Short mmCIF file of C-alpha atoms in Angstrom, two decimals:
data_model
loop_
_atom_site.label_atom_id
_atom_site.label_comp_id
_atom_site.label_asym_id
_atom_site.label_seq_id
_atom_site.Cartn_x
_atom_site.Cartn_y
_atom_site.Cartn_z
CA UNK A 16 187.33 -79.91 -242.83
CA UNK A 17 188.41 -77.09 -245.08
CA UNK A 18 186.95 -74.60 -242.63
CA UNK A 19 188.96 -76.21 -239.84
CA UNK A 20 192.19 -75.94 -241.84
CA UNK A 21 191.34 -72.36 -242.62
CA UNK A 22 190.81 -71.68 -238.93
CA UNK A 23 194.25 -73.14 -238.16
CA UNK A 24 195.88 -70.93 -240.77
CA UNK A 25 193.99 -67.93 -239.45
CA UNK A 26 195.31 -68.58 -235.95
CA UNK A 27 198.86 -68.77 -237.35
CA UNK A 28 198.18 -65.53 -239.19
CA UNK A 29 197.00 -63.89 -235.97
CA UNK A 30 200.17 -65.01 -234.21
CA UNK A 31 202.32 -63.58 -236.99
CA UNK A 32 200.31 -60.35 -236.84
CA UNK A 33 200.91 -60.04 -233.10
CA UNK A 34 204.64 -60.46 -233.72
CA UNK A 35 204.58 -57.67 -236.29
CA UNK A 36 205.32 -60.08 -239.17
CA UNK A 37 202.79 -58.50 -241.48
CA UNK A 38 203.91 -59.99 -244.81
CA UNK A 39 203.86 -63.44 -243.23
CA UNK A 40 200.40 -62.85 -241.72
CA UNK A 41 199.06 -61.59 -245.04
CA UNK A 42 200.33 -64.79 -246.73
CA UNK A 43 198.78 -67.07 -244.08
CA UNK A 44 195.39 -65.36 -244.29
CA UNK A 45 195.54 -65.66 -248.07
CA UNK A 46 196.12 -69.42 -247.74
CA UNK A 47 193.24 -69.54 -245.26
CA UNK A 48 190.71 -67.92 -247.62
CA UNK A 49 191.88 -70.25 -250.37
CA UNK A 50 190.84 -73.19 -248.15
CA UNK A 51 187.57 -71.69 -247.01
CA UNK A 52 186.10 -68.43 -248.22
CA UNK A 53 182.98 -68.04 -246.06
CA UNK A 54 184.64 -66.96 -242.82
CA UNK A 55 184.25 -63.17 -242.60
CA UNK A 56 186.83 -62.88 -239.81
CA UNK A 57 189.66 -64.07 -242.06
CA UNK A 58 188.88 -61.21 -244.44
CA UNK A 59 188.69 -58.61 -241.66
CA UNK A 60 191.97 -59.87 -240.19
CA UNK A 61 193.64 -59.72 -243.58
CA UNK A 62 192.23 -56.22 -244.05
CA UNK A 63 193.83 -55.22 -240.77
CA UNK A 64 197.23 -56.56 -241.76
CA UNK A 65 196.95 -54.92 -245.18
CA UNK A 66 196.27 -51.63 -243.44
CA UNK A 67 199.66 -52.05 -241.77
CA UNK A 68 201.18 -52.79 -245.19
CA UNK A 69 199.30 -49.80 -246.65
CA UNK A 70 197.79 -51.98 -249.37
CA UNK A 71 194.66 -49.84 -249.48
CA UNK A 72 192.95 -51.54 -252.42
CA UNK A 73 193.45 -54.93 -250.79
CA UNK A 74 191.85 -53.60 -247.62
CA UNK A 75 188.84 -52.30 -249.52
CA UNK A 76 188.36 -55.68 -251.22
CA UNK A 77 188.71 -57.64 -248.00
CA UNK A 78 186.29 -55.41 -246.12
CA UNK A 79 183.74 -55.66 -248.91
CA UNK A 80 184.04 -59.47 -248.86
CA UNK A 81 183.72 -59.56 -245.09
CA UNK A 82 180.65 -57.30 -245.15
CA UNK A 83 179.16 -59.38 -247.98
CA UNK A 84 179.37 -62.46 -245.72
CA UNK A 85 178.06 -60.88 -242.50
CA UNK A 86 175.55 -58.49 -244.01
CA UNK A 87 175.90 -54.73 -243.64
CA UNK A 88 174.44 -54.35 -240.15
CA UNK A 89 176.90 -56.06 -237.86
CA UNK A 90 180.49 -55.70 -238.94
CA UNK A 91 181.84 -52.61 -237.24
CA UNK A 92 185.46 -53.73 -237.65
CA UNK A 93 185.19 -54.14 -241.41
CA UNK A 94 183.64 -50.68 -241.74
CA UNK A 95 186.35 -49.21 -239.51
CA UNK A 96 189.17 -50.78 -241.55
CA UNK A 97 187.38 -49.79 -244.76
CA UNK A 98 187.21 -46.19 -243.58
CA UNK A 99 190.94 -46.16 -242.85
CA UNK A 100 191.76 -47.51 -246.31
CA UNK A 101 189.43 -45.00 -247.98
CA UNK A 102 191.17 -42.21 -246.13
CA UNK A 103 194.49 -43.67 -247.27
CA UNK A 104 193.17 -43.56 -250.85
CA UNK A 105 192.15 -39.90 -250.37
CA UNK A 106 188.43 -40.58 -250.54
CA UNK A 107 187.39 -38.66 -247.43
CA UNK A 108 183.66 -38.64 -248.21
CA UNK A 109 183.50 -42.43 -248.49
CA UNK A 110 185.78 -42.75 -245.47
CA UNK A 111 183.48 -40.57 -243.37
CA UNK A 112 180.44 -42.57 -244.36
CA UNK A 113 182.14 -45.88 -243.49
CA UNK A 114 183.47 -44.46 -240.22
CA UNK A 115 179.97 -43.25 -239.26
CA UNK A 116 178.54 -46.70 -240.01
CA UNK A 117 181.20 -48.28 -237.78
CA UNK A 118 180.52 -45.71 -235.05
CA UNK A 119 176.76 -46.31 -235.17
CA UNK A 120 177.29 -50.07 -234.96
CA UNK A 121 179.43 -49.67 -231.85
CA UNK A 122 176.93 -47.28 -230.32
CA UNK A 123 173.95 -49.54 -231.01
CA UNK A 124 175.61 -52.94 -231.17
CA UNK A 125 174.08 -55.91 -232.87
CA UNK A 126 173.48 -58.62 -230.20
CA UNK A 127 176.13 -60.85 -231.76
CA UNK A 128 178.75 -58.13 -232.13
CA UNK A 129 181.89 -58.23 -230.01
CA UNK A 130 182.62 -54.65 -229.05
CA UNK A 131 185.82 -53.84 -227.21
CA UNK A 132 185.56 -51.14 -224.52
CA UNK A 133 188.00 -48.93 -226.40
CA UNK A 134 186.10 -49.08 -229.70
CA UNK A 135 183.69 -46.21 -229.14
CA UNK A 136 186.42 -43.73 -228.34
CA UNK A 137 188.70 -44.92 -231.13
CA UNK A 138 185.89 -44.85 -233.70
CA UNK A 139 184.67 -41.47 -232.52
CA UNK A 140 188.16 -40.03 -232.93
CA UNK A 141 188.35 -41.53 -236.39
CA UNK A 142 185.00 -40.03 -237.41
CA UNK A 143 186.38 -36.65 -236.44
CA UNK A 144 189.53 -37.30 -238.45
CA UNK A 145 187.49 -38.19 -241.56
CA UNK A 146 185.36 -35.12 -241.05
CA UNK A 147 188.41 -32.90 -240.95
CA UNK A 148 189.79 -34.58 -244.07
CA UNK A 149 186.50 -34.23 -245.91
CA UNK A 150 186.06 -30.55 -245.21
CA UNK A 151 189.73 -29.76 -245.76
CA UNK A 152 189.55 -31.41 -249.20
CA UNK A 153 186.32 -29.62 -250.05
CA UNK A 154 187.68 -26.23 -249.02
CA UNK A 155 190.95 -26.83 -250.86
CA UNK A 156 188.99 -27.66 -253.99
CA UNK A 157 186.87 -24.57 -253.65
CA UNK A 158 189.95 -22.38 -253.23
CA UNK A 159 191.59 -23.91 -256.26
CA UNK A 160 188.46 -23.48 -258.35
CA UNK A 161 188.17 -19.93 -257.14
CA UNK A 162 191.83 -19.37 -258.05
CA UNK A 163 191.26 -20.88 -261.51
CA UNK A 164 188.23 -18.70 -262.10
CA UNK A 165 190.12 -15.60 -261.07
CA UNK A 166 193.05 -16.48 -263.32
CA UNK A 167 190.66 -17.04 -266.24
CA UNK A 168 188.87 -13.74 -265.71
CA UNK A 169 192.14 -11.87 -265.38
CA UNK A 170 193.34 -13.53 -268.57
CA UNK A 171 190.20 -12.43 -270.41
CA UNK A 172 190.64 -8.87 -269.22
CA UNK A 173 194.29 -8.85 -270.26
CA UNK A 174 193.40 -10.13 -273.73
CA UNK A 175 190.71 -7.48 -274.11
CA UNK A 176 193.15 -4.77 -273.06
CA UNK A 177 195.66 -5.99 -275.63
CA UNK A 178 193.01 -5.96 -278.40
CA UNK A 179 191.99 -2.40 -277.50
CA UNK A 180 195.63 -1.28 -277.53
CA UNK A 181 196.22 -3.00 -280.88
CA UNK A 182 193.16 -1.22 -282.26
CA UNK A 183 194.63 2.16 -281.23
CA UNK A 184 197.95 1.26 -282.88
CA UNK A 185 196.11 0.21 -286.05
CA UNK A 186 194.14 3.47 -286.19
CA UNK A 187 197.37 5.42 -285.67
CA UNK A 188 198.96 3.60 -288.57
CA UNK A 189 195.93 4.22 -290.80
CA UNK A 190 196.27 7.86 -289.89
CA UNK A 191 192.88 8.02 -288.18
CA UNK A 192 194.55 9.16 -284.94
CA UNK A 193 197.34 11.59 -284.15
CA UNK A 194 200.35 10.61 -282.03
CA UNK A 195 199.26 12.59 -278.98
CA UNK A 196 195.70 11.28 -279.16
CA UNK A 197 196.96 7.70 -279.55
CA UNK A 198 199.23 7.99 -276.50
CA UNK A 199 196.39 9.50 -274.45
CA UNK A 200 193.99 6.74 -275.53
CA UNK A 201 196.51 4.01 -274.77
CA UNK A 202 197.12 5.42 -271.30
CA UNK A 203 193.41 5.53 -270.64
CA UNK A 204 192.92 1.94 -271.78
CA UNK A 205 195.74 0.73 -269.58
CA UNK A 206 194.50 2.54 -266.48
CA UNK A 207 190.89 1.42 -267.03
CA UNK A 208 191.90 -2.23 -267.30
CA UNK A 209 194.29 -2.03 -264.34
CA UNK A 210 191.42 -0.68 -262.30
CA UNK A 211 189.17 -3.51 -263.45
CA UNK A 212 191.77 -6.12 -262.52
CA UNK A 213 192.29 -4.53 -259.13
CA UNK A 214 188.62 -4.49 -258.32
CA UNK A 215 188.33 -8.09 -259.53
CA UNK A 216 191.09 -9.08 -257.10
CA UNK A 217 189.47 -7.13 -254.26
CA UNK A 218 186.17 -8.89 -254.91
CA UNK A 219 187.77 -12.32 -254.80
CA UNK A 220 189.73 -11.45 -251.67
CA UNK A 221 186.54 -10.28 -249.96
CA UNK A 222 184.78 -13.52 -250.84
CA UNK A 223 187.64 -15.58 -249.45
CA UNK A 224 186.94 -16.60 -245.85
CA UNK A 225 190.67 -17.12 -245.28
CA UNK A 226 191.13 -13.37 -245.70
CA UNK A 227 188.94 -12.12 -242.89
CA UNK A 228 189.05 -15.06 -240.64
CA UNK A 229 187.55 -15.44 -237.21
CA UNK A 230 190.55 -16.75 -235.29
CA UNK A 231 188.93 -18.62 -232.45
CA UNK A 232 186.98 -21.83 -232.76
CA UNK A 233 183.71 -21.01 -230.99
CA UNK A 234 183.55 -22.63 -227.55
CA UNK A 235 180.17 -24.20 -228.20
CA UNK A 236 181.57 -26.66 -230.75
CA UNK A 237 184.42 -27.68 -228.43
CA UNK A 238 184.22 -30.66 -226.09
CA UNK A 239 185.37 -29.49 -222.65
CA UNK A 240 187.22 -32.75 -222.03
CA UNK A 241 189.29 -33.28 -225.18
CA UNK A 242 189.22 -29.66 -226.42
CA UNK A 243 188.35 -31.08 -229.85
CA UNK A 244 185.37 -30.08 -232.01
CA UNK A 245 182.35 -32.31 -231.35
CA UNK A 246 180.46 -34.42 -233.88
CA UNK A 247 178.03 -36.31 -231.62
CA UNK A 248 177.33 -34.09 -228.61
CA UNK A 249 175.20 -35.31 -225.72
CA UNK A 250 173.68 -33.12 -223.02
CA UNK A 251 173.61 -33.68 -219.24
CA UNK A 252 170.80 -32.89 -216.80
CA UNK A 253 172.55 -29.63 -216.05
CA UNK A 254 172.51 -28.50 -219.64
CA UNK A 255 176.19 -28.96 -220.45
CA UNK A 256 177.18 -30.88 -223.55
CA UNK A 257 180.12 -33.18 -224.20
CA UNK A 258 181.29 -35.42 -227.02
CA UNK A 259 179.57 -38.75 -226.45
CA UNK A 260 182.68 -40.96 -226.51
CA UNK A 261 184.64 -38.83 -224.05
CA UNK A 262 181.88 -38.41 -221.47
CA UNK A 263 181.29 -42.18 -221.70
CA UNK A 264 184.97 -42.69 -220.96
CA UNK A 265 184.75 -40.40 -217.94
CA UNK A 266 181.56 -42.06 -216.65
CA UNK A 267 183.25 -45.47 -216.79
CA UNK A 268 185.61 -44.25 -214.09
CA UNK A 269 183.41 -41.89 -212.19
CA UNK A 270 179.62 -41.79 -212.54
CA UNK A 271 179.44 -38.08 -211.81
CA UNK A 272 178.73 -34.89 -213.68
CA UNK A 273 182.16 -33.41 -214.49
CA UNK A 274 181.06 -29.93 -213.49
CA UNK A 275 178.70 -30.44 -210.55
CA UNK A 276 179.78 -33.89 -209.30
CA UNK A 277 176.13 -34.89 -209.09
CA UNK A 278 175.52 -38.56 -209.84
CA UNK A 279 175.34 -39.08 -213.59
CA UNK A 280 175.07 -42.20 -215.75
CA UNK A 281 175.00 -42.87 -219.47
CA UNK A 282 171.23 -43.25 -219.26
CA UNK A 283 170.86 -39.65 -218.09
CA UNK A 284 172.50 -38.36 -221.27
CA UNK A 285 170.48 -37.23 -224.26
CA UNK A 286 171.67 -36.44 -227.77
CA UNK A 287 171.86 -32.71 -228.36
CA UNK A 288 170.51 -32.42 -231.91
CA UNK A 289 170.50 -28.64 -231.97
CA UNK A 290 174.15 -28.42 -231.03
CA UNK A 291 174.95 -31.21 -233.45
CA UNK A 292 173.42 -29.15 -236.24
CA UNK A 293 175.39 -26.12 -235.07
CA UNK A 294 178.61 -28.16 -235.17
CA UNK A 295 177.78 -29.28 -238.71
CA UNK A 296 177.18 -25.68 -239.70
CA UNK A 297 180.52 -24.73 -238.20
CA UNK A 298 182.32 -27.33 -240.33
CA UNK A 299 180.33 -26.26 -243.32
CA UNK A 300 181.36 -22.63 -242.93
CA UNK A 301 184.81 -23.29 -244.41
CA UNK A 302 186.38 -23.47 -240.96
CA UNK A 303 189.08 -25.85 -242.12
CA UNK A 304 190.74 -22.98 -243.97
CA UNK A 305 191.45 -20.92 -240.92
CA UNK A 306 191.94 -23.51 -238.19
CA UNK A 307 195.68 -23.84 -238.41
CA UNK A 308 196.04 -26.70 -235.96
CA UNK A 309 193.66 -29.60 -236.11
CA UNK B 24 192.86 -44.45 -226.78
CA UNK B 25 196.39 -43.19 -226.60
CA UNK B 26 196.04 -39.94 -228.46
CA UNK B 27 193.64 -37.97 -226.30
CA UNK B 28 196.12 -36.49 -223.86
CA UNK B 29 198.60 -35.24 -226.47
CA UNK B 30 196.12 -33.10 -228.34
CA UNK B 31 194.51 -31.82 -225.19
CA UNK B 32 197.87 -30.87 -223.62
CA UNK B 33 198.96 -29.04 -226.76
CA UNK B 34 195.78 -27.03 -226.77
CA UNK B 35 195.99 -26.32 -223.04
CA UNK B 36 199.56 -25.14 -223.47
CA UNK B 37 198.64 -22.85 -226.37
CA UNK B 38 195.82 -21.43 -224.29
CA UNK B 39 197.87 -20.56 -221.21
CA UNK B 40 201.05 -19.38 -222.94
CA UNK B 41 201.24 -15.71 -222.07
CA UNK B 42 197.93 -15.47 -220.23
CA UNK B 43 197.89 -16.82 -216.69
CA UNK B 44 196.46 -15.38 -213.47
CA UNK B 45 198.81 -13.31 -211.27
CA UNK B 46 201.33 -15.37 -209.32
CA UNK B 47 201.24 -18.34 -211.70
CA UNK B 48 203.85 -18.79 -214.42
CA UNK B 49 204.74 -21.55 -216.81
CA UNK B 50 208.36 -22.61 -216.40
CA UNK B 51 208.70 -25.47 -218.84
CA UNK B 52 206.63 -27.82 -220.95
CA UNK B 53 209.18 -28.96 -223.56
CA UNK B 54 208.17 -32.46 -222.62
CA UNK B 55 204.42 -32.40 -223.04
CA UNK B 56 204.08 -35.12 -220.39
CA UNK B 57 205.84 -33.13 -217.67
CA UNK B 58 205.25 -29.46 -216.99
CA UNK B 59 206.67 -27.19 -214.34
CA UNK B 60 204.90 -24.14 -213.01
CA UNK B 61 206.01 -21.46 -210.52
CA UNK B 62 203.63 -20.16 -207.92
CA UNK B 63 203.57 -17.21 -205.52
CA UNK B 64 200.93 -16.63 -202.86
CA UNK B 65 199.27 -13.26 -202.40
CA UNK B 66 198.56 -11.69 -199.00
CA UNK B 67 199.65 -14.42 -196.63
CA UNK B 68 202.64 -13.80 -194.29
CA UNK B 69 203.29 -17.56 -194.11
CA UNK B 70 204.34 -17.34 -197.76
CA UNK B 71 206.14 -14.01 -198.32
CA UNK B 72 205.68 -12.49 -201.76
CA UNK B 73 209.30 -13.18 -202.76
CA UNK B 74 209.01 -16.91 -202.04
CA UNK B 75 208.38 -18.87 -205.19
CA UNK B 76 207.23 -22.48 -205.19
CA UNK B 77 207.70 -24.97 -208.03
CA UNK B 78 204.93 -27.35 -209.05
CA UNK B 79 205.59 -30.38 -211.20
CA UNK B 80 202.77 -31.90 -213.27
CA UNK B 81 203.00 -35.38 -214.77
CA UNK B 82 200.35 -36.48 -217.25
CA UNK B 83 199.37 -40.02 -218.14
CA UNK B 84 198.14 -40.86 -221.63
CA UNK B 85 194.63 -40.94 -220.16
CA UNK B 86 194.73 -37.31 -219.10
CA UNK B 87 192.28 -35.56 -218.69
CA UNK B 88 190.12 -38.58 -217.92
CA UNK B 89 192.71 -39.34 -215.24
CA UNK B 90 194.06 -36.64 -212.94
CA UNK B 91 197.59 -35.35 -213.45
CA UNK B 92 200.14 -36.13 -210.76
CA UNK B 93 200.95 -32.81 -209.21
CA UNK B 94 203.63 -32.28 -206.54
CA UNK B 95 205.83 -29.48 -205.21
CA UNK B 96 209.53 -29.95 -205.92
CA UNK B 97 212.58 -28.59 -204.12
CA UNK B 98 215.42 -26.88 -206.01
CA UNK B 99 218.59 -25.06 -204.99
CA UNK B 100 218.99 -22.82 -208.06
CA UNK B 101 216.70 -21.01 -208.24
CA UNK B 102 215.65 -21.56 -204.65
CA UNK B 103 212.37 -23.41 -204.52
CA UNK B 104 211.19 -24.85 -201.20
CA UNK B 105 208.22 -27.02 -200.35
CA UNK B 106 205.58 -24.69 -198.84
CA UNK B 107 204.55 -25.37 -195.24
CA UNK B 108 200.89 -26.38 -195.12
CA UNK B 109 198.86 -28.93 -193.13
CA UNK B 110 198.04 -30.70 -196.42
CA UNK B 111 201.48 -30.62 -198.03
CA UNK B 112 204.05 -33.19 -196.96
CA UNK B 113 207.66 -32.16 -196.79
CA UNK B 114 208.45 -34.40 -199.79
CA UNK B 115 206.14 -32.24 -201.91
CA UNK B 116 203.13 -34.53 -202.04
CA UNK B 117 199.89 -32.55 -201.90
CA UNK B 118 196.75 -33.86 -200.28
CA UNK B 119 194.03 -32.11 -202.26
CA UNK B 120 190.74 -33.74 -203.20
CA UNK B 121 190.66 -32.55 -206.79
CA UNK B 122 193.96 -34.31 -207.46
CA UNK B 123 192.77 -37.77 -206.47
CA UNK B 124 190.56 -40.27 -208.27
CA UNK B 125 187.32 -39.27 -206.57
CA UNK B 126 187.81 -35.54 -206.66
CA UNK B 127 189.22 -35.14 -210.14
CA UNK B 128 187.04 -34.08 -213.03
CA UNK B 129 188.15 -33.95 -216.66
CA UNK B 130 186.92 -30.36 -216.97
CA UNK B 131 189.76 -29.32 -214.66
CA UNK B 132 193.02 -28.27 -216.25
CA UNK B 133 196.52 -27.18 -215.28
CA UNK B 134 195.43 -23.61 -214.76
CA UNK B 135 192.47 -24.51 -212.52
CA UNK B 136 194.65 -26.89 -210.47
CA UNK B 137 197.24 -24.14 -209.96
CA UNK B 138 194.52 -21.71 -208.91
CA UNK B 139 193.12 -24.23 -206.41
CA UNK B 140 196.55 -24.85 -204.89
CA UNK B 141 197.29 -21.14 -204.79
CA UNK B 142 194.05 -20.44 -202.97
CA UNK B 143 194.61 -23.39 -200.64
CA UNK B 144 197.89 -21.72 -199.62
CA UNK B 145 196.44 -18.22 -199.55
CA UNK B 146 193.72 -19.17 -197.07
CA UNK B 147 196.00 -21.20 -194.81
CA UNK B 148 196.49 -20.01 -191.21
CA UNK B 149 198.52 -22.91 -189.78
CA UNK B 150 202.25 -22.76 -190.27
CA UNK B 151 202.68 -26.53 -189.92
CA UNK B 152 203.09 -29.83 -191.77
CA UNK B 153 200.42 -32.55 -191.86
CA UNK B 154 200.24 -34.79 -188.78
CA UNK B 155 202.61 -37.76 -189.20
CA UNK B 156 204.66 -35.94 -191.87
CA UNK B 157 208.05 -37.41 -190.85
CA UNK B 158 206.67 -40.94 -190.74
CA UNK B 159 204.87 -40.55 -194.08
CA UNK B 160 207.89 -39.10 -195.84
CA UNK B 161 210.10 -41.87 -194.46
CA UNK B 162 207.81 -44.76 -195.30
CA UNK B 163 205.93 -43.71 -198.43
CA UNK B 164 207.03 -45.48 -201.60
CA UNK B 165 203.83 -44.97 -203.56
CA UNK B 166 203.30 -42.50 -206.31
CA UNK B 167 200.89 -39.73 -205.36
CA UNK B 168 198.12 -41.10 -207.52
CA UNK B 169 198.21 -44.47 -205.70
CA UNK B 170 197.82 -43.00 -202.24
CA UNK B 171 194.37 -42.93 -200.71
CA UNK B 172 194.34 -39.89 -198.51
CA UNK B 173 191.88 -39.50 -195.70
CA UNK B 174 190.59 -36.00 -195.68
CA UNK B 175 190.52 -35.72 -191.92
CA UNK B 176 190.07 -31.99 -191.87
CA UNK B 177 188.03 -30.67 -194.77
CA UNK B 178 188.13 -27.15 -193.36
CA UNK B 179 191.78 -26.56 -194.23
#
């Protein structure tokens, strides 16, 4: 009985959601889980509405509850919503891992799973988005750390220079050095340390990929259909590779090879592991620093 | 997914800005969904070198999975006429296999479509409209993408 009432409230929540009344929908779903807490769909639906309300923590909780009820192997929606919330919370690593789980579950669906035809493409795009966020955050961190290290080393050099100069002044005062000698020594100290600081800066600049950047994204990581970098490339009989979700989308409309027009179906495609590794290596190379436009 | 075409069009635009084959120029793409390109035809007296033709591209959100709609348009300033060709109707609609559902492939792009149309004009020897042009222009209410052309003469 309680589960029936919960179902009624969930339906009302869905209607409110469709009308864009997100606060209302959130409230109705909350009443629904209070009646009956073992229906995973109520949690996923509430997660979806909380995404719209940008209540990221609420989304994370709801997705976890939903996954707890269904088990971790057949709940692509919960993982997809979870990934979006994690990205909203600036946890790109977790987001990527959730997005990949969702993507895998759409690609190899559990028999009971309801997959919408648009899911694969949407999830694939989101995986790419998480990937970009993850590597951008990593590279930003590295740059900041590098900047911190450089500032610290420069500070140390400056302090050392000051000590050496003070030492000269002290010797001059004690009469151990003449005026001319002291001036000469001070000059030498200053120029030596300036040189050190310059070569330190040159070294850091040389180690910074943003400073001698290859400007073009290599063609081999680019999907010829979307012009986006690939993350799950598949290869055709003719040896050309495409991002899986986009070639699937093309094959839905036209079962032909995009380049040769020979008959081609999903079953003819094979994952291209070598290229996939090359794409990973491309991301790993710090590319996010010099690709201006994602 | 709604986002595919936007990103792809931006990248295509960046790629062709400044570097296009001879006789093809980008006129406008302020609206990413509608581009205009100017075309001249080399070495064919039917299309003298000083005659410029204007192509209009319209992209759906499913581009490049779906073909763009590509037609010639007529203008008075600057003067742009619809080129005479047995596969081009006088209302600007082009009958070219790569522009329809069967012939399109998502690896095509604006540049490759322009090149195909340019070479279709360059190799033309018949200074005439398609058969039934007047009737088609009078009666057609469909958008180009909804017309199923019969390619009665694949040699042209």
